[in-house]
Amino acid sequence: MNTMGTVRLLPWTGPDGKPCFLLGDGTGCVSRIADRMEEEQLGSAADLIDEARQLLGERSWTPGELHLLAVELTAALVHVHRVAESRGARLTEAEREAPDADEAPDADGDGPRLPAEAFG
C-alpha cells in the first residue's frame, strides 16, 4: 500500500454517470458512508430477489409487472456488480489467491465432509 492509501470505487456515480473514486485509508467519513450505502444496496438486492421469486412463483403476472421486475433487477445487479468490483479491487494478492476454508480439500483430497452426527 502506498503512503496515500488505496483507491476505492464508490457505490455511486457522478452527475455525468462516470465512476467516483476515493483515495484514503478506508477509515474516513466518506468511506463509512460508502460502506453503509453498499450494505443498503446489497440488502435491497436480497429483498428484490425474494420479491422476484414470489412474483414469478405465482405465475399470474402481467407484462407490465415483468417489465418493472426486469428494470428493478437490472438496477440491483448494477449496484451489486459495482460493490463486487470495489471490494475485489481492495483485496490483497494473498486474499485473492487464498482458498476459502469451505473449499479447502481434506487430507484425503475429497473436500469438505459432514460429520457422522449429521446423518442421525
PDB file of N, CA, C and O in Angstrom, residues 34-109:
ATOM      1  N   ALA A  34     -19.928   5.218   2.269  1.00  0.00           N
ATOM      2  CA  ALA A  34     -19.896   4.235   1.182  1.00  0.00           C
ATOM      3  C   ALA A  34     -20.185   2.834   1.716  1.00  0.00           C
ATOM      4  O   ALA A  34     -20.924   2.066   1.082  1.00  0.00           O
ATOM      5  N   ASP A  35     -19.629   2.490   2.884  1.00  0.00           N
ATOM      6  CA  ASP A  35     -19.893   1.180   3.490  1.00  0.00           C
ATOM      7  C   ASP A  35     -21.378   1.000   3.755  1.00  0.00           C
ATOM      8  O   ASP A  35     -21.966  -0.049   3.441  1.00  0.00           O
ATOM      9  N   ARG A  36     -22.007   2.027   4.340  1.00  0.00           N
ATOM     10  CA  ARG A  36     -23.449   1.941   4.634  1.00  0.00           C
ATOM     11  C   ARG A  36     -24.259   1.828   3.345  1.00  0.00           C
ATOM     12  O   ARG A  36     -25.215   1.050   3.281  1.00  0.00           O
ATOM     13  N   MET A  37     -23.876   2.591   2.337  1.00  0.00           N
ATOM     14  CA  MET A  37     -24.612   2.544   1.078  1.00  0.00           C
ATOM     15  C   MET A  37     -24.478   1.176   0.417  1.00  0.00           C
ATOM     16  O   MET A  37     -25.450   0.645  -0.116  1.00  0.00           O
ATOM     17  N   GLU A  38     -23.278   0.596   0.450  1.00  0.00           N
ATOM     18  CA  GLU A  38     -23.091  -0.757  -0.100  1.00  0.00           C
ATOM     19  C   GLU A  38     -23.971  -1.759   0.622  1.00  0.00           C
ATOM     20  O   GLU A  38     -24.608  -2.610  -0.011  1.00  0.00           O
ATOM     21  N   GLU A  39     -24.020  -1.680   1.941  1.00  0.00           N
ATOM     22  CA  GLU A  39     -24.862  -2.605   2.704  1.00  0.00           C
ATOM     23  C   GLU A  39     -26.332  -2.428   2.344  1.00  0.00           C
ATOM     24  O   GLU A  39     -27.068  -3.407   2.217  1.00  0.00           O
ATOM     25  N   GLU A  40     -26.770  -1.187   2.183  1.00  0.00           N
ATOM     26  CA  GLU A  40     -28.161  -0.934   1.784  1.00  0.00           C
ATOM     27  C   GLU A  40     -28.434  -1.483   0.388  1.00  0.00           C
ATOM     28  O   GLU A  40     -29.496  -2.067   0.140  1.00  0.00           O
ATOM     29  N   GLN A  41     -27.493  -1.317  -0.526  1.00  0.00           N
ATOM     30  CA  GLN A  41     -27.672  -1.820  -1.887  1.00  0.00           C
ATOM     31  C   GLN A  41     -27.752  -3.346  -1.883  1.00  0.00           C
ATOM     32  O   GLN A  41     -28.594  -3.933  -2.573  1.00  0.00           O
ATOM     33  N   LEU A  42     -26.882  -3.993  -1.115  1.00  0.00           N
ATOM     34  CA  LEU A  42     -26.918  -5.456  -1.050  1.00  0.00           C
ATOM     35  C   LEU A  42     -28.200  -5.945  -0.383  1.00  0.00           C
ATOM     36  O   LEU A  42     -28.797  -6.938  -0.825  1.00  0.00           O
ATOM     37  N   GLY A  43     -28.647  -5.245   0.648  1.00  0.00           N
ATOM     38  CA  GLY A  43     -29.903  -5.612   1.303  1.00  0.00           C
ATOM     39  C   GLY A  43     -31.095  -5.439   0.380  1.00  0.00           C
ATOM     40  O   GLY A  43     -31.996  -6.289   0.338  1.00  0.00           O
ATOM     41  N   SER A  44     -31.115  -4.349  -0.375  1.00  0.00           N
ATOM     42  CA  SER A  44     -32.197  -4.122  -1.331  1.00  0.00           C
ATOM     43  C   SER A  44     -32.215  -5.192  -2.408  1.00  0.00           C
ATOM     44  O   SER A  44     -33.279  -5.651  -2.824  1.00  0.00           O
ATOM     45  N   ALA A  45     -31.031  -5.603  -2.855  1.00  0.00           N
ATOM     46  CA  ALA A  45     -30.956  -6.660  -3.872  1.00  0.00           C
ATOM     47  C   ALA A  45     -31.515  -7.975  -3.310  1.00  0.00           C
ATOM     48  O   ALA A  45     -32.243  -8.684  -4.005  1.00  0.00           O
ATOM     49  N   ALA A  46     -31.188  -8.286  -2.061  1.00  0.00           N
ATOM     50  CA  ALA A  46     -31.704  -9.512  -1.441  1.00  0.00           C
ATOM     51  C   ALA A  46     -33.235  -9.457  -1.332  1.00  0.00           C
ATOM     52  O   ALA A  46     -33.924 -10.445  -1.613  1.00  0.00           O
ATOM     53  N   ASP A  47     -33.763  -8.300  -0.940  1.00  0.00           N
ATOM     54  CA  ASP A  47     -35.223  -8.139  -0.862  1.00  0.00           C
ATOM     55  C   ASP A  47     -35.865  -8.298  -2.235  1.00  0.00           C
ATOM     56  O   ASP A  47     -36.920  -8.916  -2.372  1.00  0.00           O
ATOM     57  N   LEU A  48     -35.221  -7.759  -3.251  1.00  0.00           N
ATOM     58  CA  LEU A  48     -35.744  -7.842  -4.612  1.00  0.00           C
ATOM     59  C   LEU A  48     -35.731  -9.275  -5.125  1.00  0.00           C
ATOM     60  O   LEU A  48     -36.647  -9.697  -5.840  1.00  0.00           O
ATOM     61  N   ILE A  49     -34.728 -10.041  -4.747  1.00  0.00           N
ATOM     62  CA  ILE A  49     -34.688 -11.460  -5.121  1.00  0.00           C
ATOM     63  C   ILE A  49     -35.903 -12.175  -4.540  1.00  0.00           C
ATOM     64  O   ILE A  49     -36.573 -12.952  -5.238  1.00  0.00           O
ATOM     65  N   ASP A  50     -36.204 -11.903  -3.276  1.00  0.00           N
ATOM     66  CA  ASP A  50     -37.384 -12.514  -2.648  1.00  0.00           C
ATOM     67  C   ASP A  50     -38.666 -12.101  -3.370  1.00  0.00           C
ATOM     68  O   ASP A  50     -39.544 -12.930  -3.625  1.00  0.00           O
ATOM     69  N   GLU A  51     -38.757 -10.821  -3.712  1.00  0.00           N
ATOM     70  CA  GLU A  51     -39.936 -10.326  -4.429  1.00  0.00           C
ATOM     71  C   GLU A  51     -40.055 -10.992  -5.799  1.00  0.00           C
ATOM     72  O   GLU A  51     -41.147 -11.381  -6.221  1.00  0.00           O
ATOM     73  N   ALA A  52     -38.928 -11.138  -6.491  1.00  0.00           N
ATOM     74  CA  ALA A  52     -38.942 -11.767  -7.818  1.00  0.00           C
ATOM     75  C   ALA A  52     -39.383 -13.225  -7.711  1.00  0.00           C
ATOM     76  O   ALA A  52     -40.192 -13.698  -8.524  1.00  0.00           O
ATOM     77  N   ARG A  53     -38.872 -13.928  -6.731  1.00  0.00           N
ATOM     78  CA  ARG A  53     -39.262 -15.334  -6.546  1.00  0.00           C
ATOM     79  C   ARG A  53     -40.758 -15.452  -6.292  1.00  0.00           C
ATOM     80  O   ARG A  53     -41.419 -16.335  -6.829  1.00  0.00           O
ATOM     81  N   GLN A  54     -41.278 -14.560  -5.469  1.00  0.00           N
ATOM     82  CA  GLN A  54     -42.709 -14.596  -5.166  1.00  0.00           C
ATOM     83  C   GLN A  54     -43.536 -14.288  -6.414  1.00  0.00           C
ATOM     84  O   GLN A  54     -44.475 -15.007  -6.736  1.00  0.00           O
ATOM     85  N   LEU A  55     -43.181 -13.219  -7.112  1.00  0.00           N
ATOM     86  CA  LEU A  55     -43.926 -12.832  -8.311  1.00  0.00           C
ATOM     87  C   LEU A  55     -43.878 -13.924  -9.372  1.00  0.00           C
ATOM     88  O   LEU A  55     -44.907 -14.302  -9.947  1.00  0.00           O
ATOM     89  N   LEU A  56     -42.684 -14.454  -9.622  1.00  0.00           N
ATOM     90  CA  LEU A  56     -42.551 -15.483 -10.656  1.00  0.00           C
ATOM     91  C   LEU A  56     -43.201 -16.800 -10.231  1.00  0.00           C
ATOM     92  O   LEU A  56     -43.695 -17.548 -11.070  1.00  0.00           O
ATOM     93  N   GLY A  57     -43.209 -17.064  -8.935  1.00  0.00           N
ATOM     94  CA  GLY A  57     -43.827 -18.289  -8.427  1.00  0.00           C
ATOM     95  C   GLY A  57     -45.335 -18.297  -8.558  1.00  0.00           C
ATOM     96  O   GLY A  57     -45.954 -19.349  -8.699  1.00  0.00           O
ATOM     97  N   GLU A  58     -45.948 -17.122  -8.539  1.00  0.00           N
ATOM     98  CA  GLU A  58     -47.404 -17.026  -8.653  1.00  0.00           C
ATOM     99  C   GLU A  58     -47.901 -17.335 -10.056  1.00  0.00           C
ATOM    100  O   GLU A  58     -49.041 -17.738 -10.237  1.00  0.00           O
ATOM    101  N   ARG A  59     -47.073 -17.127 -11.042  1.00  0.00           N
ATOM    102  CA  ARG A  59     -47.399 -17.392 -12.450  1.00  0.00           C
ATOM    103  C   ARG A  59     -48.666 -16.682 -12.922  1.00  0.00           C
ATOM    104  O   ARG A  59     -49.375 -17.151 -13.803  1.00  0.00           O
ATOM    105  N   SER A  60     -48.962 -15.535 -12.305  1.00  0.00           N
ATOM    106  CA  SER A  60     -50.133 -14.763 -12.730  1.00  0.00           C
ATOM    107  C   SER A  60     -49.759 -13.303 -12.928  1.00  0.00           C
ATOM    108  O   SER A  60     -50.537 -12.416 -12.639  1.00  0.00           O
ATOM    109  N   TRP A  61     -48.562 -13.070 -13.441  1.00  0.00           N
ATOM    110  CA  TRP A  61     -48.062 -11.723 -13.619  1.00  0.00           C
ATOM    111  C   TRP A  61     -48.502 -11.148 -14.950  1.00  0.00           C
ATOM    112  O   TRP A  61     -48.816 -11.860 -15.883  1.00  0.00           O
ATOM    113  N   THR A  62     -48.492  -9.839 -14.989  1.00  0.00           N
ATOM    114  CA  THR A  62     -48.808  -9.138 -16.238  1.00  0.00           C
ATOM    115  C   THR A  62     -47.491  -8.761 -16.925  1.00  0.00           C
ATOM    116  O   THR A  62     -46.438  -8.743 -16.272  1.00  0.00           O
ATOM    117  N   PRO A  63     -47.534  -8.454 -18.215  1.00  0.00           N
ATOM    118  CA  PRO A  63     -46.316  -7.997 -18.886  1.00  0.00           C
ATOM    119  C   PRO A  63     -45.707  -6.756 -18.216  1.00  0.00           C
ATOM    120  O   PRO A  63     -44.498  -6.624 -18.121  1.00  0.00           O
ATOM    121  N   GLY A  64     -46.560  -5.864 -17.721  1.00  0.00           N
ATOM    122  CA  GLY A  64     -46.066  -4.674 -17.029  1.00  0.00           C
ATOM    123  C   GLY A  64     -45.312  -5.020 -15.756  1.00  0.00           C
ATOM    124  O   GLY A  64     -44.290  -4.402 -15.438  1.00  0.00           O
ATOM    125  N   GLU A  65     -45.833  -6.005 -15.008  1.00  0.00           N
ATOM    126  CA  GLU A  65     -45.150  -6.439 -13.785  1.00  0.00           C
ATOM    127  C   GLU A  65     -43.796  -7.062 -14.107  1.00  0.00           C
ATOM    128  O   GLU A  65     -42.801  -6.803 -13.411  1.00  0.00           O
ATOM    129  N   LEU A  66     -43.748  -7.863 -15.158  1.00  0.00           N
ATOM    130  CA  LEU A  66     -42.476  -8.470 -15.553  1.00  0.00           C
ATOM    131  C   LEU A  66     -41.469  -7.418 -16.007  1.00  0.00           C
ATOM    132  O   LEU A  66     -40.290  -7.496 -15.692  1.00  0.00           O
ATOM    133  N   HIS A  67     -41.964  -6.429 -16.746  1.00  0.00           N
ATOM    134  CA  HIS A  67     -41.080  -5.361 -17.206  1.00  0.00           C
ATOM    135  C   HIS A  67     -40.517  -4.590 -16.012  1.00  0.00           C
ATOM    136  O   HIS A  67     -39.305  -4.336 -15.945  1.00  0.00           O
ATOM    137  N   LEU A  68     -41.357  -4.219 -15.070  1.00  0.00           N
ATOM    138  CA  LEU A  68     -40.900  -3.499 -13.887  1.00  0.00           C
ATOM    139  C   LEU A  68     -39.901  -4.340 -13.095  1.00  0.00           C
ATOM    140  O   LEU A  68     -38.876  -3.833 -12.637  1.00  0.00           O
ATOM    141  N   LEU A  69     -40.184  -5.628 -12.951  1.00  0.00           N
ATOM    142  CA  LEU A  69     -39.263  -6.515 -12.248  1.00  0.00           C
ATOM    143  C   LEU A  69     -37.907  -6.560 -12.949  1.00  0.00           C
ATOM    144  O   LEU A  69     -36.861  -6.482 -12.301  1.00  0.00           O
ATOM    145  N   ALA A  70     -37.927  -6.648 -14.279  1.00  0.00           N
ATOM    146  CA  ALA A  70     -36.664  -6.678 -15.037  1.00  0.00           C
ATOM    147  C   ALA A  70     -35.889  -5.379 -14.852  1.00  0.00           C
ATOM    148  O   ALA A  70     -34.664  -5.398 -14.690  1.00  0.00           O
ATOM    149  N   VAL A  71     -36.573  -4.252 -14.846  1.00  0.00           N
ATOM    150  CA  VAL A  71     -35.912  -2.959 -14.640  1.00  0.00           C
ATOM    151  C   VAL A  71     -35.282  -2.906 -13.244  1.00  0.00           C
ATOM    152  O   VAL A  71     -34.124  -2.498 -13.082  1.00  0.00           O
ATOM    153  N   GLU A  72     -36.048  -3.316 -12.236  1.00  0.00           N
ATOM    154  CA  GLU A  72     -35.544  -3.275 -10.864  1.00  0.00           C
ATOM    155  C   GLU A  72     -34.399  -4.260 -10.650  1.00  0.00           C
ATOM    156  O   GLU A  72     -33.417  -3.950  -9.975  1.00  0.00           O
ATOM    157  N   LEU A  73     -34.513  -5.458 -11.233  1.00  0.00           N
ATOM    158  CA  LEU A  73     -33.434  -6.444 -11.111  1.00  0.00           C
ATOM    159  C   LEU A  73     -32.168  -5.955 -11.805  1.00  0.00           C
ATOM    160  O   LEU A  73     -31.055  -6.156 -11.302  1.00  0.00           O
ATOM    161  N   THR A  74     -32.316  -5.301 -12.936  1.00  0.00           N
ATOM    162  CA  THR A  74     -31.156  -4.767 -13.648  1.00  0.00           C
ATOM    163  C   THR A  74     -30.462  -3.702 -12.814  1.00  0.00           C
ATOM    164  O   THR A  74     -29.232  -3.698 -12.689  1.00  0.00           O
ATOM    165  N   ALA A  75     -31.226  -2.804 -12.220  1.00  0.00           N
ATOM    166  CA  ALA A  75     -30.635  -1.758 -11.375  1.00  0.00           C
ATOM    167  C   ALA A  75     -29.913  -2.373 -10.179  1.00  0.00           C
ATOM    168  O   ALA A  75     -28.803  -1.966  -9.833  1.00  0.00           O
ATOM    169  N   ALA A  76     -30.538  -3.370  -9.559  1.00  0.00           N
ATOM    170  CA  ALA A  76     -29.906  -4.023  -8.411  1.00  0.00           C
ATOM    171  C   ALA A  76     -28.633  -4.746  -8.820  1.00  0.00           C
ATOM    172  O   ALA A  76     -27.626  -4.710  -8.108  1.00  0.00           O
ATOM    173  N   LEU A  77     -28.654  -5.379  -9.987  1.00  0.00           N
ATOM    174  CA  LEU A  77     -27.471  -6.087 -10.467  1.00  0.00           C
ATOM    175  C   LEU A  77     -26.320  -5.111 -10.737  1.00  0.00           C
ATOM    176  O   LEU A  77     -25.163  -5.406 -10.436  1.00  0.00           O
ATOM    177  N   VAL A  78     -26.633  -3.949 -11.268  1.00  0.00           N
ATOM    178  CA  VAL A  78     -25.609  -2.920 -11.485  1.00  0.00           C
ATOM    179  C   VAL A  78     -24.960  -2.536 -10.155  1.00  0.00           C
ATOM    180  O   VAL A  78     -23.734  -2.450 -10.043  1.00  0.00           O
ATOM    181  N   HIS A  79     -25.783  -2.337  -9.119  1.00  0.00           N
ATOM    182  CA  HIS A  79     -25.250  -1.966  -7.804  1.00  0.00           C
ATOM    183  C   HIS A  79     -24.401  -3.089  -7.215  1.00  0.00           C
ATOM    184  O   HIS A  79     -23.302  -2.841  -6.702  1.00  0.00           O
ATOM    185  N   VAL A  80     -24.889  -4.306  -7.264  1.00  0.00           N
ATOM    186  CA  VAL A  80     -24.159  -5.442  -6.693  1.00  0.00           C
ATOM    187  C   VAL A  80     -22.845  -5.661  -7.445  1.00  0.00           C
ATOM    188  O   VAL A  80     -21.812  -5.943  -6.827  1.00  0.00           O
ATOM    189  N   HIS A  81     -22.873  -5.508  -8.753  1.00  0.00           N
ATOM    190  CA  HIS A  81     -21.645  -5.649  -9.552  1.00  0.00           C
ATOM    191  C   HIS A  81     -20.622  -4.590  -9.147  1.00  0.00           C
ATOM    192  O   HIS A  81     -19.439  -4.884  -8.998  1.00  0.00           O
ATOM    193  N   ARG A  82     -21.066  -3.355  -8.933  1.00  0.00           N
ATOM    194  CA  ARG A  82     -20.163  -2.283  -8.517  1.00  0.00           C
ATOM    195  C   ARG A  82     -19.569  -2.589  -7.136  1.00  0.00           C
ATOM    196  O   ARG A  82     -18.380  -2.378  -6.903  1.00  0.00           O
ATOM    197  N   VAL A  83     -20.386  -3.087  -6.213  1.00  0.00           N
ATOM    198  CA  VAL A  83     -19.882  -3.452  -4.886  1.00  0.00           C
ATOM    199  C   VAL A  83     -18.831  -4.549  -5.010  1.00  0.00           C
ATOM    200  O   VAL A  83     -17.765  -4.489  -4.390  1.00  0.00           O
ATOM    201  N   ALA A  84     -19.108  -5.556  -5.828  1.00  0.00           N
ATOM    202  CA  ALA A  84     -18.154  -6.652  -6.019  1.00  0.00           C
ATOM    203  C   ALA A  84     -16.853  -6.149  -6.620  1.00  0.00           C
ATOM    204  O   ALA A  84     -15.766  -6.551  -6.189  1.00  0.00           O
ATOM    205  N   GLU A  85     -16.938  -5.279  -7.620  1.00  0.00           N
ATOM    206  CA  GLU A  85     -15.725  -4.716  -8.219  1.00  0.00           C
ATOM    207  C   GLU A  85     -14.929  -3.923  -7.193  1.00  0.00           C
ATOM    208  O   GLU A  85     -13.710  -4.045  -7.107  1.00  0.00           O
ATOM    209  N   SER A  86     -15.613  -3.113  -6.410  1.00  0.00           N
ATOM    210  CA  SER A  86     -14.948  -2.281  -5.416  1.00  0.00           C
ATOM    211  C   SER A  86     -14.256  -3.129  -4.363  1.00  0.00           C
ATOM    212  O   SER A  86     -13.091  -2.920  -4.035  1.00  0.00           O
ATOM    213  N   ARG A  87     -14.971  -4.116  -3.852  1.00  0.00           N
ATOM    214  CA  ARG A  87     -14.390  -4.964  -2.802  1.00  0.00           C
ATOM    215  C   ARG A  87     -13.287  -5.845  -3.357  1.00  0.00           C
ATOM    216  O   ARG A  87     -12.272  -6.060  -2.701  1.00  0.00           O
ATOM    217  N   GLY A  88     -13.466  -6.355  -4.560  1.00  0.00           N
ATOM    218  CA  GLY A  88     -12.427  -7.173  -5.174  1.00  0.00           C
ATOM    219  C   GLY A  88     -11.155  -6.397  -5.419  1.00  0.00           C
ATOM    220  O   GLY A  88     -10.049  -6.910  -5.232  1.00  0.00           O
ATOM    221  N   ALA A  89     -11.289  -5.150  -5.820  1.00  0.00           N
ATOM    222  CA  ALA A  89     -10.119  -4.320  -6.094  1.00  0.00           C
ATOM    223  C   ALA A  89      -9.338  -4.012  -4.822  1.00  0.00           C
ATOM    224  O   ALA A  89      -8.138  -3.751  -4.880  1.00  0.00           O
ATOM    225  N   ARG A  90      -9.995  -4.072  -3.679  1.00  0.00           N
ATOM    226  CA  ARG A  90      -9.322  -3.757  -2.417  1.00  0.00           C
ATOM    227  C   ARG A  90      -8.703  -4.979  -1.752  1.00  0.00           C
ATOM    228  O   ARG A  90      -8.036  -4.855  -0.739  1.00  0.00           O
ATOM    229  N   LEU A  91      -8.932  -6.168  -2.316  1.00  0.00           N
ATOM    230  CA  LEU A  91      -8.299  -7.363  -1.764  1.00  0.00           C
ATOM    231  C   LEU A  91      -6.803  -7.339  -2.049  1.00  0.00           C
ATOM    232  O   LEU A  91      -6.373  -6.884  -3.097  1.00  0.00           O
ATOM    233  N   THR A  92      -6.041  -7.865  -1.117  1.00  0.00           N
ATOM    234  CA  THR A  92      -4.612  -8.011  -1.383  1.00  0.00           C
ATOM    235  C   THR A  92      -4.415  -9.238  -2.262  1.00  0.00           C
ATOM    236  O   THR A  92      -5.305 -10.081  -2.399  1.00  0.00           O
ATOM    237  N   GLU A  93      -3.258  -9.349  -2.858  1.00  0.00           N
ATOM    238  CA  GLU A  93      -2.963 -10.508  -3.718  1.00  0.00           C
ATOM    239  C   GLU A  93      -3.106 -11.804  -2.933  1.00  0.00           C
ATOM    240  O   GLU A  93      -3.637 -12.792  -3.438  1.00  0.00           O
ATOM    241  N   ALA A  94      -2.666 -11.830  -1.691  1.00  0.00           N
ATOM    242  CA  ALA A  94      -2.769 -13.036  -0.862  1.00  0.00           C
ATOM    243  C   ALA A  94      -4.229 -13.418  -0.633  1.00  0.00           C
ATOM    244  O   ALA A  94      -4.588 -14.596  -0.665  1.00  0.00           O
ATOM    245  N   GLU A  95      -5.084 -12.434  -0.401  1.00  0.00           N
ATOM    246  CA  GLU A  95      -6.507 -12.715  -0.187  1.00  0.00           C
ATOM    247  C   GLU A  95      -7.162 -13.247  -1.454  1.00  0.00           C
ATOM    248  O   GLU A  95      -8.058 -14.072  -1.389  1.00  0.00           O
ATOM    249  N   ARG A  96      -6.718 -12.772  -2.611  1.00  0.00           N
ATOM    250  CA  ARG A  96      -7.277 -13.246  -3.876  1.00  0.00           C
ATOM    251  C   ARG A  96      -6.926 -14.697  -4.138  1.00  0.00           C
ATOM    252  O   ARG A  96      -7.699 -15.432  -4.724  1.00  0.00           O
ATOM    253  N   GLU A  97      -5.732 -15.114  -3.736  1.00  0.00           N
ATOM    254  CA  GLU A  97      -5.250 -16.458  -4.044  1.00  0.00           C
ATOM    255  C   GLU A  97      -5.605 -17.486  -2.981  1.00  0.00           C
ATOM    256  O   GLU A  97      -5.595 -18.676  -3.251  1.00  0.00           O
ATOM    257  N   ALA A  98      -5.926 -17.068  -1.763  1.00  0.00           N
ATOM    258  CA  ALA A  98      -6.209 -17.998  -0.675  1.00  0.00           C
ATOM    259  C   ALA A  98      -7.575 -18.643  -0.874  1.00  0.00           C
ATOM    260  O   ALA A  98      -8.566 -17.961  -1.080  1.00  0.00           O
ATOM    261  N   PRO A  99      -7.659 -19.980  -0.801  1.00  0.00           N
ATOM    262  CA  PRO A  99      -8.965 -20.637  -0.907  1.00  0.00           C
ATOM    263  C   PRO A  99      -9.773 -20.424   0.367  1.00  0.00           C
ATOM    264  O   PRO A  99      -9.208 -20.219   1.439  1.00  0.00           O
ATOM    265  N   ASP A 100     -11.082 -20.423   0.220  1.00  0.00           N
ATOM    266  CA  ASP A 100     -11.946 -20.349   1.394  1.00  0.00           C
ATOM    267  C   ASP A 100     -11.783 -21.609   2.208  1.00  0.00           C
ATOM    268  O   ASP A 100     -11.485 -22.678   1.683  1.00  0.00           O
ATOM    269  N   ALA A 101     -12.031 -21.513   3.507  1.00  0.00           N
ATOM    270  CA  ALA A 101     -11.926 -22.682   4.382  1.00  0.00           C
ATOM    271  C   ALA A 101     -12.877 -23.783   3.927  1.00  0.00           C
ATOM    272  O   ALA A 101     -12.564 -24.963   4.013  1.00  0.00           O
ATOM    273  N   ASP A 102     -14.060 -23.394   3.427  1.00  0.00           N
ATOM    274  CA  ASP A 102     -15.044 -24.379   2.975  1.00  0.00           C
ATOM    275  C   ASP A 102     -14.594 -25.095   1.708  1.00  0.00           C
ATOM    276  O   ASP A 102     -15.067 -26.180   1.403  1.00  0.00           O
ATOM    277  N   GLU A 103     -13.703 -24.483   0.933  1.00  0.00           N
ATOM    278  CA  GLU A 103     -13.285 -25.053  -0.336  1.00  0.00           C
ATOM    279  C   GLU A 103     -11.987 -25.837  -0.223  1.00  0.00           C
ATOM    280  O   GLU A 103     -11.601 -26.511  -1.163  1.00  0.00           O
ATOM    281  N   ALA A 104     -11.298 -25.729   0.895  1.00  0.00           N
ATOM    282  CA  ALA A 104     -10.016 -26.410   1.044  1.00  0.00           C
ATOM    283  C   ALA A 104     -10.242 -27.916   1.130  1.00  0.00           C
ATOM    284  O   ALA A 104     -11.105 -28.391   1.865  1.00  0.00           O
ATOM    285  N   PRO A 105      -9.483 -28.708   0.377  1.00  0.00           N
ATOM    286  CA  PRO A 105      -9.660 -30.154   0.434  1.00  0.00           C
ATOM    287  C   PRO A 105      -9.172 -30.725   1.759  1.00  0.00           C
ATOM    288  O   PRO A 105      -8.283 -30.179   2.396  1.00  0.00           O
ATOM    289  N   ASP A 106      -9.786 -31.824   2.166  1.00  0.00           N
ATOM    290  CA  ASP A 106      -9.343 -32.533   3.364  1.00  0.00           C
ATOM    291  C   ASP A 106      -8.044 -33.254   3.070  1.00  0.00           C
ATOM    292  O   ASP A 106      -7.573 -33.293   1.934  1.00  0.00           O
ATOM    293  N   ALA A 107      -7.497 -33.881   4.095  1.00  0.00           N
ATOM    294  CA  ALA A 107      -6.228 -34.594   3.943  1.00  0.00           C
ATOM    295  C   ALA A 107      -6.319 -35.675   2.867  1.00  0.00           C
ATOM    296  O   ALA A 107      -5.356 -35.950   2.171  1.00  0.00           O
ATOM    297  N   ASP A 108      -7.491 -36.310   2.714  1.00  0.00           N
ATOM    298  CA  ASP A 108      -7.632 -37.354   1.700  1.00  0.00           C
ATOM    299  C   ASP A 108      -7.941 -36.783   0.315  1.00  0.00           C
ATOM    300  O   ASP A 108      -8.075 -37.520  -0.650  1.00  0.00           O
ATOM    301  N   GLY A 109      -8.087 -35.432   0.221  1.00  0.00           N
ATOM    302  CA  GLY A 109      -8.268 -34.790  -1.065  1.00  0.00           C
ATOM    303  C   GLY A 109      -9.697 -34.780  -1.579  1.00  0.00           C
ATOM    304  O   GLY A 109      -9.946 -34.345  -2.692  1.00  0.00           O
TER     305      GLY A 109
END
